[in-house]
mmCIF file of C-alpha atoms in Angstrom:
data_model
loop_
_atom_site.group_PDB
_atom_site.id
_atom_site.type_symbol
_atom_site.label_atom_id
_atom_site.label_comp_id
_atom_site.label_asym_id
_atom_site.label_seq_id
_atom_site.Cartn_x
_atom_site.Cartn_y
_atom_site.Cartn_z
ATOM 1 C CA UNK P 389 10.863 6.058 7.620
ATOM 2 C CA UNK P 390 13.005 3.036 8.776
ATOM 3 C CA UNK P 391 12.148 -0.243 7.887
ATOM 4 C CA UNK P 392 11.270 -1.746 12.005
ATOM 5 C CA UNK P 393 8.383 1.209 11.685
ATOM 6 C CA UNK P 394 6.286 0.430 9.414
ATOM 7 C CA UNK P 395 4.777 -2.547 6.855
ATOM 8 C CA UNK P 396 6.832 -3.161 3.591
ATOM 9 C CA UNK P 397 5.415 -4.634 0.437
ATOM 10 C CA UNK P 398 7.997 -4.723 -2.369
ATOM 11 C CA UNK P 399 6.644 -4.431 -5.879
ATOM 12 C CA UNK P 400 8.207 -5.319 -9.392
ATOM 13 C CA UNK P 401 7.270 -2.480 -11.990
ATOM 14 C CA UNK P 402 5.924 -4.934 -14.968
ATOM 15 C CA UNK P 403 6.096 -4.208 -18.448
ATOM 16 C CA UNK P 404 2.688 -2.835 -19.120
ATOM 17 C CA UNK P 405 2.591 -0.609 -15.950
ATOM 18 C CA UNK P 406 5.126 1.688 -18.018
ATOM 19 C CA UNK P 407 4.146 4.373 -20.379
ATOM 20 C CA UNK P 408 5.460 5.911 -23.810
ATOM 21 C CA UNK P 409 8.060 7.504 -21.601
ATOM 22 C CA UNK P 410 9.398 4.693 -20.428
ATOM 23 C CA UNK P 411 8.359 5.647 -16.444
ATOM 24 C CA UNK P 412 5.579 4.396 -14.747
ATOM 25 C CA UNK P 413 2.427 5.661 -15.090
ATOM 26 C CA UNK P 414 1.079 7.890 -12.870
ATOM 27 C CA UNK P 415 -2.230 5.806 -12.293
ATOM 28 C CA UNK P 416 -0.630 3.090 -11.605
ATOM 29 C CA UNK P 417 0.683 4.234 -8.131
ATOM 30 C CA UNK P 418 -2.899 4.106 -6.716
ATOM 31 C CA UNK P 419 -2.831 0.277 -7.971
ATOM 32 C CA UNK P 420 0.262 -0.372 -6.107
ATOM 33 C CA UNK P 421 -1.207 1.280 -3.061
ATOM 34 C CA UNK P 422 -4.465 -1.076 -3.253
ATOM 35 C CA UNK P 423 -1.695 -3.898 -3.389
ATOM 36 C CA UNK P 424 -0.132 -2.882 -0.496
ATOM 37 C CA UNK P 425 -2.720 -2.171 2.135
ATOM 38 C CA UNK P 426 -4.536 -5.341 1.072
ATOM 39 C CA UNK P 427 -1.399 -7.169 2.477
ATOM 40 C CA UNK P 428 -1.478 -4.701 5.091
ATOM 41 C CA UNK P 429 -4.649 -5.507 6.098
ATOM 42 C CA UNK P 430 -4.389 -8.926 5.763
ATOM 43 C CA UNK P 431 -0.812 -8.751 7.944
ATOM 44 C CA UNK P 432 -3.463 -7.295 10.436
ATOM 45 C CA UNK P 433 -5.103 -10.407 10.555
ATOM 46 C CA UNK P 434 -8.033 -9.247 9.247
ATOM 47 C CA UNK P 435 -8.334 -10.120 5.267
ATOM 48 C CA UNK P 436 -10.915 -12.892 6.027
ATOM 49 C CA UNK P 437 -13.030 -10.711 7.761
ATOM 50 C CA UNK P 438 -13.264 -7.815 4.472
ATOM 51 C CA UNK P 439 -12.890 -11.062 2.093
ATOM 52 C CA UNK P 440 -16.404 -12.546 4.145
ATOM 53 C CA UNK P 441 -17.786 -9.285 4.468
ATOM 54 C CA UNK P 442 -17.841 -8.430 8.184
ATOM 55 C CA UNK P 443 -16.136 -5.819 7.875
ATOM 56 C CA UNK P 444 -15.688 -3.338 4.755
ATOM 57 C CA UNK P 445 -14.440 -0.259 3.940
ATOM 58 C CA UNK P 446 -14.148 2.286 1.304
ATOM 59 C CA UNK P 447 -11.289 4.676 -0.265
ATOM 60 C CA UNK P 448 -12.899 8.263 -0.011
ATOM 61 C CA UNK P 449 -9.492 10.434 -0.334
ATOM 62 C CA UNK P 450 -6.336 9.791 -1.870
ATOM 63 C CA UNK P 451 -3.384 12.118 -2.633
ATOM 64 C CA UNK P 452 -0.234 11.443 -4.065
ATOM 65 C CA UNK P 453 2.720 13.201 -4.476
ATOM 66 C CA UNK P 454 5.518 12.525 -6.612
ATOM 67 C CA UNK P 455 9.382 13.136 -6.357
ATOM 68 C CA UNK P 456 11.063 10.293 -9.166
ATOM 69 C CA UNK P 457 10.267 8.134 -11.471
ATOM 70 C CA UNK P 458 10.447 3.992 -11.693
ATOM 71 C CA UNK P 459 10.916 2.325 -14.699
ATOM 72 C CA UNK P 460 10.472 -0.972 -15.969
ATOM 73 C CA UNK P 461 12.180 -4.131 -13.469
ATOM 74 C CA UNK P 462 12.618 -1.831 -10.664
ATOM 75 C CA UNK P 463 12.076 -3.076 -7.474
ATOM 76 C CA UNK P 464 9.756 -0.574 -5.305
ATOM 77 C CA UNK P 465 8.825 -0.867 -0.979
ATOM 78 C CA UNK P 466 6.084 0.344 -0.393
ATOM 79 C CA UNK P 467 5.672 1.354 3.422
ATOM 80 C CA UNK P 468 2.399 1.316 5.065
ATOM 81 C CA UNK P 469 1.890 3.500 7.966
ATOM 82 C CA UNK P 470 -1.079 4.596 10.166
ATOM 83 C CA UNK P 471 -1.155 8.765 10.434
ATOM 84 C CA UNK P 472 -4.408 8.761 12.204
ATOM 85 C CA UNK P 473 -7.507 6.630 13.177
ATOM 86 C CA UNK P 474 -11.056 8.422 13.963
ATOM 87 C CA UNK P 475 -14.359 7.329 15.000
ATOM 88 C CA UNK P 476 -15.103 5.467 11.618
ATOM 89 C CA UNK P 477 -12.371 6.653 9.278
ATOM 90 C CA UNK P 478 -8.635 6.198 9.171
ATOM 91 C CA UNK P 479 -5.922 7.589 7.486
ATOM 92 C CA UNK P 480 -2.509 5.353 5.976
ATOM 93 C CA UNK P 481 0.447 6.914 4.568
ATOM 94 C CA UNK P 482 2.340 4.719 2.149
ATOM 95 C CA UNK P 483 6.090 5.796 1.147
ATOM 96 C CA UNK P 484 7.091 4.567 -1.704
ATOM 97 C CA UNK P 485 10.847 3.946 -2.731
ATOM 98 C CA UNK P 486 13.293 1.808 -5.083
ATOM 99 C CA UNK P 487 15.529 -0.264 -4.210
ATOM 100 C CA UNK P 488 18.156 -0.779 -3.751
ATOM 101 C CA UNK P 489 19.087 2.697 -3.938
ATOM 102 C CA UNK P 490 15.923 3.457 -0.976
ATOM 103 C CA UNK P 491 15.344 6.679 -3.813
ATOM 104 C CA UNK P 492 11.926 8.781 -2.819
ATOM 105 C CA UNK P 493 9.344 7.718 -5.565
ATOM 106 C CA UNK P 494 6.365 8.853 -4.173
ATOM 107 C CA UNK P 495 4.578 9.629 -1.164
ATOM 108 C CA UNK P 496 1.015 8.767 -0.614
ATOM 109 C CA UNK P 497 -2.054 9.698 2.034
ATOM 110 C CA UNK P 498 -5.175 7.617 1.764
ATOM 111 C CA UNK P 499 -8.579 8.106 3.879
ATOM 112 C CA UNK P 500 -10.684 4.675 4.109
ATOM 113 C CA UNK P 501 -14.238 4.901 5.830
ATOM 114 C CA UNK P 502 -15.616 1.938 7.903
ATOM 115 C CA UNK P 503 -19.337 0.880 5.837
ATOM 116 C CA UNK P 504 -21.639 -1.558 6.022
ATOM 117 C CA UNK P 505 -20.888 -4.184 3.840
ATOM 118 C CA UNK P 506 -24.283 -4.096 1.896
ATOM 119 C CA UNK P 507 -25.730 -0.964 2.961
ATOM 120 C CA UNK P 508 -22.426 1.054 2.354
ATOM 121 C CA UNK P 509 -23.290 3.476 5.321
ATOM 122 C CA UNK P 510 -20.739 4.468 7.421
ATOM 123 C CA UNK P 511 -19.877 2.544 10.772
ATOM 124 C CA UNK P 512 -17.524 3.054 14.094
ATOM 125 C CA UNK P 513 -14.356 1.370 13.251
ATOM 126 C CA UNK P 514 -14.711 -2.211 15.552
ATOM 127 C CA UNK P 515 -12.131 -2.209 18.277
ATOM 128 C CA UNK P 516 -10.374 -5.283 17.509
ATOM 129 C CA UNK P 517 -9.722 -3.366 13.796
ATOM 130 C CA UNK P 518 -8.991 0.199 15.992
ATOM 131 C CA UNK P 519 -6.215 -2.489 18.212
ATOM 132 C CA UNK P 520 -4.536 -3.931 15.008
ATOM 133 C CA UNK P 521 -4.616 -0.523 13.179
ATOM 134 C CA UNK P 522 -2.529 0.919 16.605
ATOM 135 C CA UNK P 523 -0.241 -2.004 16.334
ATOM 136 C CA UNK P 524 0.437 -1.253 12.284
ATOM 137 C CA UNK P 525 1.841 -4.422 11.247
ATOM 138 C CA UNK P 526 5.383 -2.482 12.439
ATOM 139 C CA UNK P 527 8.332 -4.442 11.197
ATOM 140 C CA UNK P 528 6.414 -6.988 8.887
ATOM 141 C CA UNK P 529 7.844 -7.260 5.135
ATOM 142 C CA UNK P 530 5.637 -8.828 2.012
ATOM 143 C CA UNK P 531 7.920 -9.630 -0.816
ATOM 144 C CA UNK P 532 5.916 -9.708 -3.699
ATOM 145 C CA UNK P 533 8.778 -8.826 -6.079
ATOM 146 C CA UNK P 534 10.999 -12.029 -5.249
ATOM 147 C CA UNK P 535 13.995 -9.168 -3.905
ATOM 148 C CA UNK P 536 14.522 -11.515 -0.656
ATOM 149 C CA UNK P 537 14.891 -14.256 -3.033
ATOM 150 C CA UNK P 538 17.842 -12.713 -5.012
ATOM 151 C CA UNK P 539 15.817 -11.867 -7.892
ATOM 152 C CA UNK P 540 17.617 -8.467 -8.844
ATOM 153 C CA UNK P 541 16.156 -6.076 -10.952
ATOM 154 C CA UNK P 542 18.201 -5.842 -14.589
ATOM 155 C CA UNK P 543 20.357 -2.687 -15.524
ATOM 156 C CA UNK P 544 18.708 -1.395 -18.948
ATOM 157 C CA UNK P 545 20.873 -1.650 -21.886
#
């Protein structure tokens, strides 16, 4: 996926998301995923409105497959696209590769449902949220891991 089509968040691997193998661990992908599409979202425009409530939604699918490992300092993008938008679910694939290399990591599909905030039941996705979800954020870039800002990830010893 090129980098004009979709969101970017770039991610530092830190220290204690590495395991006895010295990769990251496999849990932790679903944690960098949350991290993205909360930028994502609030790239949208929308983060005050989940943040206040008026609009919520939950994670009721997520599937992950992985092709390499990161390891500790490495520098991961994490692209956020939409695959599909229904009546009151939607579906975001997130691609997730090193850099500088742009080495396949993992690739991710996640299903959020639109819920009440206090009642939890489901809801039509509101068409302001349907109209930023079609635009995607395309292009945008969240740099998290200070990579724009020259910090380079360290060669191990």
């Amino acid at each position: 996926m090129s980098e004009t089509s979709t969101f970017r968040c770039l991610l530092r691997v830190r220290y204690a998301e590495v395991d006895a193998q010295n990769v990251v661990f496999n849990a932790r992908y679903a944690d960098y995923v949350d991290v993205a599409v909360t930028e994502f979202v609030r790239a949208l425009g929308f983060a005050e409105d989940f943040v206040e409530g008026r609009l919520d939604y939950q994670l009721v699918k997520q599937s992950i497959t992985w092709q390499a490992p990161a390891a500790f300092d490495a520098v991961l993008a994490l692209g956020v696209s939409v695959d599909h938008v229904g009546t009151t679910s939607f579906r975001l694939r997130t691609d997730i590769t090193r850099l500088p290399d742009g080495q396949a990591l993992a690739e991710v599909e996640t299903v959020y449902v639109i819920v009440d905030h206090h009642t939890l039941s489901k809801q039509a996705i509101p068409p302001a949220f349907r109209s930023a979800l079609d635009q995607a954020a395309r292009g945008l870039e969240v740099d998290l891991a200070g990579w724009r800002q020259g910090v380079q990830p360290q060669p191990p010893d």
